[in-house]
Tab-separated table of C-alpha atoms in Angstrom:
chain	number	residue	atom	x	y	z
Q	1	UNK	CA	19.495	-44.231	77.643
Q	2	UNK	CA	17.960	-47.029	75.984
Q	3	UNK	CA	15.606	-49.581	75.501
Q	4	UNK	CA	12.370	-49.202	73.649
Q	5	UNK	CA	10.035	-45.991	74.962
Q	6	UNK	CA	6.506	-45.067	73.500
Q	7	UNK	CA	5.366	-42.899	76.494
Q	8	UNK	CA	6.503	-40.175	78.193
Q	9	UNK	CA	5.077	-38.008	81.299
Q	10	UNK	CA	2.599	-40.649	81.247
Q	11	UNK	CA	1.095	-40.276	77.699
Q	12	UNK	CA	1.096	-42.510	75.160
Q	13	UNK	CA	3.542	-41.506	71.987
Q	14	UNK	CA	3.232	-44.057	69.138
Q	15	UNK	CA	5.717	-42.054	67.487
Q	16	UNK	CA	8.760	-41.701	69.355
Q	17	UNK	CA	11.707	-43.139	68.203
Q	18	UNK	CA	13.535	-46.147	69.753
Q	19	UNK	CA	17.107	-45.336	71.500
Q	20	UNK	CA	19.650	-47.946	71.128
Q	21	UNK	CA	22.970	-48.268	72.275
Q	22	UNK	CA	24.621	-47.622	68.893
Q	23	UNK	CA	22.032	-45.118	67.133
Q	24	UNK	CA	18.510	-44.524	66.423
Q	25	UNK	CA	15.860	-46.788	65.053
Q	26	UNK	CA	12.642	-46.346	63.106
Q	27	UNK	CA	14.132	-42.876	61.637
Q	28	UNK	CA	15.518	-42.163	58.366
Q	29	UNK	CA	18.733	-40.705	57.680
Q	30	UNK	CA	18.126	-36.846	56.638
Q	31	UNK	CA	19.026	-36.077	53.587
Q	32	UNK	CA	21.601	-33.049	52.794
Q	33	UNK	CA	21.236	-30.895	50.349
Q	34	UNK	CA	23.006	-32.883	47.903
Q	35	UNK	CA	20.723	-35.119	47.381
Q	36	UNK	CA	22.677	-37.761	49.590
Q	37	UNK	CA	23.017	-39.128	53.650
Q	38	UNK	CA	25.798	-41.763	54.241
Q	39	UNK	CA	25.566	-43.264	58.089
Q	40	UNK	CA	28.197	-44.361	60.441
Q	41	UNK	CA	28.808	-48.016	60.179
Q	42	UNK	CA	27.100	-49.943	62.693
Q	43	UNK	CA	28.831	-51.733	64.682
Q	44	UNK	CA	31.535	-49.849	64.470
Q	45	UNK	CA	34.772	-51.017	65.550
Q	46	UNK	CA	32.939	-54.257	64.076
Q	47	UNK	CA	34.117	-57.293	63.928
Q	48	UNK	CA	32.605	-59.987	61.152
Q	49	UNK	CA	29.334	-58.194	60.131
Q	50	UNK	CA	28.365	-54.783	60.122
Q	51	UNK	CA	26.006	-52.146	57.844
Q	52	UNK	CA	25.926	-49.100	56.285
Q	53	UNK	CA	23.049	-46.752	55.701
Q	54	UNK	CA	22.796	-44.053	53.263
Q	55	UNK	CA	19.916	-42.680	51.799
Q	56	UNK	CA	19.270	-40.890	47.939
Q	57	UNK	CA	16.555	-38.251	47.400
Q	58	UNK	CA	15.720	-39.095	44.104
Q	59	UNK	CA	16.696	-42.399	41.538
Q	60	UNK	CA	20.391	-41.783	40.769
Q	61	UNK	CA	23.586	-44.143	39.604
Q	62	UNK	CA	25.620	-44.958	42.966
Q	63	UNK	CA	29.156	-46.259	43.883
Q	64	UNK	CA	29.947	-47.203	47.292
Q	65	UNK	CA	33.579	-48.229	47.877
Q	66	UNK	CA	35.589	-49.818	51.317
Q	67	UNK	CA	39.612	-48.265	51.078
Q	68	UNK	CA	42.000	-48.956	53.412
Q	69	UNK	CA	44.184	-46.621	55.070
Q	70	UNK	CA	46.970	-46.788	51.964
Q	71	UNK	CA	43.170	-45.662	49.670
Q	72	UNK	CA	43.476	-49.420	48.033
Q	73	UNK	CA	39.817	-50.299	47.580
Q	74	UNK	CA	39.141	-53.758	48.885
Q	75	UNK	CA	35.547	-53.594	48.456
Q	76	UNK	CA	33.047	-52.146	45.788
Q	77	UNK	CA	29.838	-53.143	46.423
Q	78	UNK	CA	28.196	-50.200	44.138
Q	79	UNK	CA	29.517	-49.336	40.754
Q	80	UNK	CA	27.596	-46.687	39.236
Q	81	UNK	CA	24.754	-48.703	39.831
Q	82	UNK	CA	21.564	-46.741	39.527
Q	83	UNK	CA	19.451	-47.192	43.014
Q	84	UNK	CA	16.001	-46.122	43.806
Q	85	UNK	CA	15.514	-43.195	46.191
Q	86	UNK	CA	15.221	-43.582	49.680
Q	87	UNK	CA	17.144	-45.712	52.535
Q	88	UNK	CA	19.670	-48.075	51.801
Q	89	UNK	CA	21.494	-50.819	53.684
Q	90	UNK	CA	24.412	-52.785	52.545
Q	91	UNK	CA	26.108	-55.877	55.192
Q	92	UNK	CA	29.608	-56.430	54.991
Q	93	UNK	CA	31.807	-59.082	56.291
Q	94	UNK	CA	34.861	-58.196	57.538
Q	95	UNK	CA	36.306	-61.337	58.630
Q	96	UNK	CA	38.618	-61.611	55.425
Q	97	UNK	CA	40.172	-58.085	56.442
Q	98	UNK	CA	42.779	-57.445	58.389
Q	99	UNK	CA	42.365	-55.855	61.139
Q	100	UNK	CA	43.103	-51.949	61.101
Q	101	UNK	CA	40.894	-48.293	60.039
Q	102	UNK	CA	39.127	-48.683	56.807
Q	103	UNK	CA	37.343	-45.951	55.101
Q	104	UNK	CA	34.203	-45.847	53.131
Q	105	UNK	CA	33.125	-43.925	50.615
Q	106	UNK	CA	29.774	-42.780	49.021
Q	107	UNK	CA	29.616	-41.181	45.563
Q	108	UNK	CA	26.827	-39.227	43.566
Q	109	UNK	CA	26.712	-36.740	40.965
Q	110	UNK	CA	30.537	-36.126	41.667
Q	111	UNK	CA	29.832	-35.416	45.415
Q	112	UNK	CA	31.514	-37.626	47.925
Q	113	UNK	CA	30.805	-38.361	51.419
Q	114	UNK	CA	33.318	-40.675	53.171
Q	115	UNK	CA	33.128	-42.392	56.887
Q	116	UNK	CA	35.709	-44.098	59.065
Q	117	UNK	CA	34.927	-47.675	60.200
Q	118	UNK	CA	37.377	-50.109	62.711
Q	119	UNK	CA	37.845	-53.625	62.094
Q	120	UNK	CA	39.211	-55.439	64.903
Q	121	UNK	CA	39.739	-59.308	65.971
């Protein structure tokens, strides 16, 4: 399914969410227990540009880090950087990657939440 629905069995539903080939729109990631929600990469396999979404119940210091498949970090966009609570996005470029799995990581308060992403040419 996709496109962009606000009715259904005729009625009017201003708050449905919109379907899209590669996730959901207009809905926040839910937040675990922890405190923390890391998304799947989107695109993903990508192949210059893609995003990923996590999400942070309350104020808390961050690191986000892109390993490759021998765990050599090639990107740290987050450092123990304190973000605000709520949804996050961060873009990253690819194109200086090789091509190959990458994984990427999400820590806070010593709990870690990791996600596979594909870069391909």
């Amino acid at each position: 399914m996709g496109g962009d629905f606000r009715s259904a069995g005729g009625s009017s539903h201003p708050n449905l969410a919109v379907f899209s080939a590669v996730g959901v729109s207009g809905v926040p990631p839910v937040v675990g227990p922890e405190g923390i929600a890391l998304l799947q990469n989107v695109p993903n396999p990508v192949r210059r540009m893609t995003t990923i979404g996590f999400a942070l119940a309350r104020s808390q210091p961050v690191t986000l880090r892109v390993h490759d498949l021998s765990g050599r970090v090639v990107r740290t966009p987050f450092d123990r950087e304190t973000l605000a609570a709520g949804p996050h996005d961060w873009s990253l470029d690819v194109s200086s990657l090789p091509e190959g799995v990458y994984f990427y990581s999400l820590t806070v308060a010593n709990r870690t939440i990791s996600k596979r992403m594909i870069v391909m040419r």
